[in-house]
Coordinates of C-alpha atoms and ligand atoms in Angstrom, one line a residue:
M746 CA -27.8 8.2 21.6
R747 CA -29.8 11.2 22.6
L748 CA -30.0 14.6 20.8
I749 CA -30.4 18.3 21.5
S750 CA -32.2 19.2 18.2
N751 CA -32.4 22.4 16.3
A752 CA -29.8 24.3 18.2
R753 CA -28.6 27.7 17.1
L754 CA -24.9 27.7 18.0
I755 CA -22.5 30.7 18.3
G756 CA -20.3 30.8 15.2
R757 CA -22.3 28.3 13.1
D758 CA -24.9 29.1 10.6
G759 CA -28.3 27.3 10.6
P760 CA -29.8 24.9 13.1
H761 CA -27.7 22.0 14.3
D762 CA -28.3 18.7 16.2
I763 CA -25.9 17.8 19.1
E764 CA -25.4 14.2 20.2
I765 CA -25.3 13.5 23.9
D766 CA -23.3 10.3 24.5
G767 CA -23.6 9.5 28.3
D768 CA -22.1 12.5 30.1
R769 CA -20.2 13.7 27.0
L770 CA -21.0 15.6 23.9
G771 CA -20.9 13.6 20.6
R772 CA -21.1 14.7 17.0
I773 CA -22.5 18.1 16.0
A774 CA -24.1 18.3 12.5
P775 CA -26.7 20.3 10.6
A776 CA -30.2 19.5 11.8
G777 CA -31.6 16.3 10.5
E778 CA -28.3 14.5 9.8
L779 CA -28.1 12.7 13.1
S780 CA -30.6 10.2 14.6
G781 CA -31.5 9.5 18.3
D782 CA -34.0 10.3 21.0
V783 CA -34.6 14.0 21.4
L784 CA -33.7 15.1 24.9
A785 CA -34.6 18.7 24.2
D786 CA -35.8 20.5 21.0
A787 CA -34.1 23.9 21.1
G788 CA -36.5 25.2 18.4
D789 CA -33.8 27.2 16.7
H790 CA -33.0 29.0 19.9
L791 CA -29.5 29.8 21.2
V792 CA -27.6 26.8 22.7
S793 CA -24.7 28.0 24.8
P794 CA -22.1 26.4 27.1
P795 CA -23.4 26.9 30.7
F796 CA -22.9 30.1 32.6
V797 CA -20.0 30.3 34.9
E798 CA -19.9 32.3 38.2
P799 CA -16.3 33.4 38.8
H800 CA -16.8 35.1 42.1
V801 CA -19.3 34.7 44.9
H802 CA -19.4 34.3 48.6
L803 CA -21.6 31.4 49.3
D804 CA -20.9 31.3 53.1
T805 CA -22.4 34.8 53.5
T806 CA -25.3 34.5 51.0
L807 CA -28.9 34.9 52.1
T808 CA -28.0 36.6 55.4
A809 CA -29.1 40.1 54.4
G810 CA -30.7 41.7 57.5
E811 CA -29.0 39.4 59.9
P812 CA -28.4 40.4 62.7
R813 CA -29.0 43.9 61.2
W814 CA -29.0 45.6 57.8
N815 CA -25.9 47.4 56.5
A816 CA -27.3 50.9 57.0
S817 CA -24.5 52.9 55.4
G818 CA -24.1 50.4 52.5
S819 CA -20.3 50.6 52.8
L820 CA -17.9 47.7 52.4
W821 CA -16.5 48.4 55.9
E822 CA -20.0 48.3 57.6
G823 CA -20.6 45.1 55.6
I824 CA -17.5 43.5 57.1
A825 CA -18.6 44.6 60.6
V826 CA -22.1 43.2 60.1
W827 CA -20.7 40.0 58.8
S828 CA -18.3 39.8 61.8
E829 CA -21.4 39.9 64.1
R830 CA -23.3 37.3 62.0
K831 CA -20.3 35.0 61.8
A832 CA -20.5 34.4 65.6
F833 CA -23.7 32.5 65.0
L834 CA -22.5 30.3 62.1
T835 CA -23.2 26.6 62.2
R836 CA -22.4 23.9 59.7
E837 CA -26.1 23.4 59.0
D838 CA -26.7 27.1 58.5
V839 CA -23.9 27.4 55.9
I840 CA -24.9 24.2 54.1
D841 CA -28.6 25.2 53.9
R842 CA -28.0 28.7 52.6
A843 CA -25.2 27.8 50.1
S844 CA -27.2 24.9 48.8
E845 CA -30.3 27.0 48.2
V846 CA -28.3 29.6 46.2
L847 CA -26.6 26.8 44.2
R848 CA -30.1 25.5 43.3
W849 CA -30.9 29.0 42.0
Y850 CA -27.6 29.0 40.1
A851 CA -28.5 25.7 38.4
A852 CA -32.0 26.9 37.6
N853 CA -30.3 29.9 35.9
G854 CA -28.0 27.6 33.9
V855 CA -24.8 28.2 36.0
L856 CA -23.0 24.9 36.2
H857 CA -19.5 26.1 37.4
V858 CA -19.1 28.3 40.5
R859 CA -16.1 29.7 42.3
S860 CA -16.9 30.6 45.8
H861 CA -14.7 32.4 48.4
V862 CA -15.0 31.1 51.9
D863 CA -14.0 33.2 54.9
V864 CA -11.2 31.4 56.8
T865 CA -10.5 34.1 59.4
D866 CA -12.4 31.9 61.9
P867 CA -10.4 29.7 64.3
G868 CA -13.1 27.0 64.0
L869 CA -13.2 27.0 60.1
V870 CA -16.9 26.2 60.4
A871 CA -17.8 27.7 57.0
L872 CA -14.9 26.0 55.3
D873 CA -15.8 22.5 56.5
A874 CA -19.4 23.1 55.6
M875 CA -18.5 24.3 52.1
L876 CA -16.2 21.4 51.5
E877 CA -19.2 19.2 52.2
V878 CA -21.4 21.2 49.9
R879 CA -18.8 20.8 47.1
E880 CA -19.2 17.0 47.3
R881 CA -23.0 17.1 47.5
V882 CA -23.5 19.2 44.4
A883 CA -20.7 17.6 42.2
D884 CA -23.2 15.8 40.0
V885 CA -24.7 19.1 38.8
I886 CA -22.3 22.0 39.7
G887 CA -18.5 22.1 39.6
L888 CA -17.7 24.1 42.7
Q889 CA -14.3 25.7 43.4
L890 CA -13.5 27.0 46.8
V891 CA -11.1 29.8 47.6
A892 CA -9.7 30.2 51.2
F893 CA -10.5 33.9 51.8
P894 CA -8.9 35.7 54.7
Q895 CA -11.6 38.3 55.1
E896 CA -9.9 40.0 58.1
G897 CA -6.3 39.7 56.8
I898 CA -3.4 37.3 56.6
C899 CA -0.9 39.5 58.5
S900 CA -3.4 41.6 60.4
F901 CA -5.5 38.8 61.9
D902 CA -4.2 36.6 64.7
D903 CA -3.0 33.3 63.1
G904 CA -4.2 34.5 59.7
A905 CA -1.5 32.7 57.8
E906 CA -1.9 29.5 59.8
L907 CA -5.6 29.4 59.2
L908 CA -5.0 29.9 55.5
E909 CA -2.5 27.1 55.4
E910 CA -4.9 24.8 57.3
A911 CA -7.6 25.6 54.7
A912 CA -5.0 24.5 52.0
R913 CA -4.5 21.2 53.8
R914 CA -8.2 20.6 54.1
G915 CA -8.6 20.8 50.3
V916 CA -9.5 24.2 48.9
D917 CA -9.0 24.9 45.2
A918 CA -7.4 28.3 45.5
I919 CA -5.7 30.6 48.0
G920 CA -7.0 34.1 48.6
A921 CA -5.7 37.3 50.1
I922 CA -7.0 40.9 50.9
P923 CA -3.9 43.1 50.7
H924 CA -5.7 46.4 50.8
F925 CA -7.3 45.5 54.1
E926 CA -4.0 44.7 55.9
D927 CA -2.8 47.3 58.4
T928 CA 0.1 48.6 56.4
R929 CA 1.2 48.6 52.8
E930 CA 4.2 46.4 53.8
D931 CA 1.8 43.9 55.3
G932 CA -0.3 44.0 52.1
V933 CA 2.8 43.1 50.0
R934 CA 3.8 40.4 52.5
S935 CA 0.3 38.9 52.5
L936 CA 0.5 38.4 48.7
E937 CA 4.0 36.9 49.0
I938 CA 2.6 34.5 51.7
A939 CA -0.4 33.6 49.5
F940 CA 1.7 33.0 46.3
D941 CA 4.1 30.9 48.3
M942 CA 1.3 28.8 49.7
A943 CA -0.4 28.4 46.3
Q944 CA 2.8 27.2 44.8
R945 CA 3.6 24.8 47.6
Y946 CA 0.2 23.2 47.4
G947 CA -0.2 23.3 43.7
L948 CA -3.3 25.6 43.9
R949 CA -4.7 28.6 42.0
L950 CA -4.7 32.0 43.5
D951 CA -7.6 34.5 43.6
A952 CA -7.1 37.6 45.7
H953 CA -9.5 40.3 46.7
C954 CA -7.3 43.1 45.5
D955 CA -7.6 46.9 45.8
E956 CA -11.3 46.8 46.7
I957 CA -11.2 50.4 47.9
D958 CA -11.6 53.9 46.2
D959 CA -8.1 54.8 47.3
E960 CA -6.0 55.6 44.2
Q961 CA -2.9 54.8 46.3
S962 CA -4.0 51.1 46.6
R963 CA -1.8 49.5 44.0
F964 CA -1.5 45.9 45.0
V965 CA -2.6 44.6 41.6
E966 CA 0.8 45.4 40.2
V967 CA 2.4 43.3 43.0
L968 CA 0.0 40.4 42.3
A969 CA 0.6 40.5 38.5
T970 CA 4.4 40.6 39.0
L971 CA 4.4 37.7 41.5
A972 CA 2.2 35.7 39.1
R973 CA 4.6 36.4 36.2
R974 CA 7.9 35.8 38.0
G975 CA 6.6 32.8 39.9
G976 CA 5.0 31.2 36.8
L977 CA 1.4 31.1 38.2
R978 CA 0.3 33.5 35.4
D979 CA -3.3 32.7 34.3
R980 CA -3.8 30.5 37.4
A981 CA -3.8 33.8 39.3
T982 CA -6.8 36.2 39.5
A983 CA -7.2 39.7 40.9
S984 CA -10.8 40.2 42.0
H985 CA -12.7 43.5 42.4
T986 CA -9.7 45.8 41.7
T987 CA -12.0 48.8 42.2
A988 CA -9.2 51.3 42.9
M989 CA -8.4 51.0 39.2
G990 CA -11.4 53.1 38.6
S991 CA -9.5 56.0 40.3
Y992 CA -6.1 55.5 38.8
N993 CA -4.7 58.3 36.6
G994 CA -4.1 57.9 32.9
A995 CA -0.3 57.5 33.0
Y996 CA -0.4 54.8 35.7
S997 CA -3.3 53.1 34.0
Y998 CA -1.4 52.8 30.8
K999 CA 1.6 51.4 32.6
L1000 CA -0.7 48.9 34.4
Q1001 CA -2.2 47.6 31.1
R1002 CA 1.2 46.4 30.1
I1003 CA 2.0 44.9 33.5
L1004 CA -1.3 43.0 33.5
A1005 CA -1.2 41.9 29.9
R1006 CA 2.4 40.5 30.3
S1007 CA 1.4 38.6 33.5
G1008 CA -1.5 36.7 32.0
I1009 CA -3.6 37.1 35.2
N1010 CA -7.4 37.3 35.1
L1011 CA -9.5 40.2 36.5
V1012 CA -13.0 39.7 37.9
C1013 CA -15.3 42.7 38.1
N1014 CA -18.4 42.5 40.3
P1015 CA -20.5 45.4 39.0
L1016 CA -23.7 45.0 41.1
A1017 CA -21.9 44.9 44.4
N1018 CA -19.2 47.4 43.7
L1019 CA -21.4 50.0 42.0
C1020 CA -23.2 50.0 45.4
L1021 CA -20.3 49.7 47.8
Q1022 CA -17.8 52.1 46.2
G1023 CA -18.0 55.9 46.1
R1024 CA -19.7 56.0 49.6
F1025 CA -17.1 58.4 50.9
D1026 CA -17.5 60.7 47.8
A1027 CA -19.5 63.8 47.5
H1028 CA -20.5 64.6 43.9
P1029 CA -19.1 63.6 41.5
K1030 CA -19.3 60.1 42.9
R1031 CA -16.9 57.6 41.3
R1032 CA -18.1 54.4 39.7
G1033 CA -15.6 52.4 41.7
L1034 CA -15.1 49.6 39.1
T1035 CA -12.1 48.0 37.5
Q1036 CA -11.1 49.3 34.0
V1037 CA -13.2 46.7 32.1
K1038 CA -13.1 48.2 28.6
E1039 CA -9.5 49.3 28.8
M1040 CA -8.2 46.0 30.2
L1041 CA -10.1 43.9 27.6
G1042 CA -8.6 46.2 25.0
A1043 CA -5.2 45.5 26.3
G1044 CA -5.7 41.8 26.0
V1045 CA -6.4 41.0 29.7
N1046 CA -9.0 38.4 30.4
V1047 CA -11.9 40.0 32.4
A1048 CA -15.0 38.3 33.7
F1049 CA -18.2 39.5 35.5
G1050 CA -19.3 38.0 38.9
H1051 CA -22.0 38.5 41.5
D1052 CA -19.8 38.7 44.7
D1053 CA -23.0 38.8 46.7
V1054 CA -26.5 37.3 46.6
M1055 CA -28.6 38.8 49.5
D1056 CA -25.9 39.4 52.0
P1057 CA -24.5 42.4 54.1
W1058 CA -22.7 43.8 51.0
F1059 CA -25.6 43.6 48.5
P1060 CA -29.1 42.8 49.5
L1061 CA -30.7 41.8 46.2
G1062 CA -30.1 39.1 43.6
T1063 CA -31.5 35.8 42.2
A1064 CA -28.1 34.3 41.2
S1065 CA -28.8 35.3 37.5
P1066 CA -25.6 35.8 35.4
L1067 CA -27.6 37.8 32.9
Q1068 CA -28.5 40.4 35.5
V1069 CA -24.8 40.7 36.2
A1070 CA -24.0 41.0 32.5
L1071 CA -26.7 43.7 32.1
A1072 CA -25.4 45.7 35.1
G1073 CA -21.8 45.3 33.7
I1074 CA -22.8 46.6 30.3
A1075 CA -24.3 49.7 31.8
A1076 CA -21.6 50.3 34.4
A1077 CA -18.6 49.7 32.0
Q1078 CA -20.3 51.3 29.0
L1079 CA -20.1 48.2 26.9
T1080 CA -22.9 49.2 24.6
G1081 CA -21.4 48.4 21.1
A1082 CA -23.0 45.3 19.6
A1083 CA -19.7 43.4 19.8
E1084 CA -19.2 44.6 23.4
I1085 CA -22.6 43.2 24.4
D1086 CA -21.6 39.9 22.9
E1087 CA -18.4 40.2 24.9
A1088 CA -20.4 40.8 28.1
F1089 CA -22.1 37.5 27.4
A1090 CA -18.7 35.9 27.1
M1091 CA -17.7 37.4 30.4
V1092 CA -20.3 35.3 32.2
T1093 CA -19.6 32.2 30.1
E1094 CA -16.3 31.6 28.3
R1095 CA -14.2 34.3 29.9
A1096 CA -15.4 33.3 33.3
A1097 CA -14.5 29.6 32.4
R1098 CA -10.9 30.8 31.8
V1099 CA -10.8 32.3 35.3
L1100 CA -11.7 28.9 36.7
G1101 CA -9.2 27.2 34.3
L1102 CA -11.8 24.8 32.9
G1103 CA -9.9 24.3 29.6
D1104 CA -11.3 21.3 27.7
G1105 CA -13.8 20.7 30.5
Y1106 CA -15.9 23.5 29.0
G1107 CA -17.5 24.4 25.7
I1108 CA -19.7 22.8 23.0
A1109 CA -17.4 20.4 21.0
P1110 CA -17.3 16.6 20.6
G1111 CA -15.9 14.8 23.6
R1112 CA -16.4 17.6 26.1
P1113 CA -18.7 17.3 29.2
A1114 CA -22.4 17.4 28.1
N1115 CA -23.1 20.7 29.9
L1116 CA -25.2 23.3 28.1
V1117 CA -28.1 25.6 28.2
V1118 CA -30.9 26.3 25.8
L1119 CA -31.9 30.0 25.9
P1120 CA -35.2 31.2 24.4
A1121 CA -33.2 33.8 22.4
A1122 CA -31.8 34.4 19.0
S1123 CA -28.3 35.5 20.1
P1124 CA -26.2 36.4 23.1
F1125 CA -27.3 40.0 22.6
D1126 CA -31.0 39.0 22.6
A1127 CA -30.5 36.8 25.7
V1128 CA -28.9 39.7 27.6
R1129 CA -31.4 42.3 26.5
R1130 CA -34.5 40.2 27.3
Q1131 CA -32.9 38.5 30.4
T1132 CA -34.1 35.1 29.3
R1133 CA -33.9 32.2 31.7
P1134 CA -32.8 28.9 30.1
T1135 CA -35.7 26.7 28.9
H1136 CA -33.4 23.6 29.4
V1137 CA -30.3 23.1 31.5
I1138 CA -28.3 20.0 30.7
A1139 CA -25.7 18.9 33.3
K1140 CA -23.4 15.9 32.6
G1141 CA -25.9 14.7 30.0
R1142 CA -29.0 15.0 32.3
L1143 CA -31.8 17.5 32.0
V1144 CA -31.7 19.2 35.4
A1145 CA -33.9 22.3 34.9
E1146 CA -36.8 23.2 32.6
T1147 CA -38.5 26.7 32.4
P1148 CA -41.5 27.0 30.2
V1149 CA -41.7 30.2 28.2
T1150 CA -44.8 32.1 29.2
P1151 CA -45.5 35.2 27.1
T1152 CA -47.6 38.1 28.4
R1153 CA -51.1 38.4 27.0
L1154 CA -51.9 42.0 26.2
T1155 CA -55.3 43.5 25.3
W1156 CA -54.7 46.7 23.4
P1157 CA -57.3 49.2 22.0
G1158 CA -58.2 48.4 18.5
R1159 CA -56.4 45.0 18.4
E1160 CA -57.3 41.4 19.3
P1161 CA -55.6 40.1 22.5
E1162 CA -52.1 39.1 21.6
D1163 CA -48.8 37.8 23.1
V1164 CA -46.0 40.2 23.8
D1165 CA -42.5 38.7 23.9
F1166 CA -40.5 42.0 23.6
V1167 CA -39.0 41.0 20.2
R1168 CA -39.1 43.9 17.7
A1169 CA -40.9 43.1 14.4
R1170 CA -37.9 43.5 12.1
D1171 CA -36.0 40.9 14.2
R1172 CA -38.5 38.1 13.7
Ligands
FE2_1505 FE1 -15.6 39.3 46.9

């Protein structure tokens, strides 16, 4: 038996040891009570379930600047730039870029990823490449693929047929983009098509929904109602929902009840949407984000995702979930101490709920031996100091190690000393 020793666990007092039994977690007991070879000494640092990425586009990742930069920064120019880049896609190109970012994810302690894949391509080049990537990375990262109709289901030639072909080839979830369809009726019909397909193939549903600053874009009510009436409930997710940032108070209140009753999940992508939205506004410029605080308060599950890592929609990123959490905290004004812990949950446990990981996630006996050691005292501390995991354990194997290297500061009147950004009273 091997051990993760001296782990500080969320919800338990004092350091604990965790048994690793093959690819599963064994017993958890106060430090010193279990015996075995130490796989990693956590040194009384935080040990957390792995980070979870609930929303990224791995087929577009690392293409920023190709064939040109998105000069306006708008979602629409991003789609136009991607349409140009898509003409040059090859299987190897997609595999190489997606694999590189998945390595970054693993180094950051992200062991579950949901990626959307554009299927508005008659060749389905990216889809076949990503299905191959899913197999290749399975020993380290659990990758879910969503068939994403970037240019529409009803408004793109053969959009519905391509979506169904993606279902046949083995995606995990069906997508949609109702606000992008040519008419409101097409938007509603596209969701009906997507839900019907998800149910016929036994798949989850994750739609890009209302990713526009138009307060008239109200497809999330349609998605939630289809999810409730058809029984898909928490197997359905509305991603982006940025129009919610422009809804009036009366409608927002009504919507809280509709979403809470439905059981659907929301995914907010703060880095990308803070930048993409509000581009048509003079001042005051809208934030252009879903109602994170209000929907959490109404009992709706909300998670934070990247959406983009160096692509036509957002040019920066290192696949770090703590960067996303920090951006989300600032953007959604989640600055209460409990809210900062909640933001950490939004890139761990809440994101795991979006993916439907159930008993396949979390630190408890019998669950998969996936965890991260963060050189931090708490989730709050990890978010604030943006700490990369010192150890990442995937299926019982140590897959990433990052040494902690403090900054050496020479200051007038003091001997050279290490600076680790921990205030004195918290030591
Ligand atoms: Fe997206």
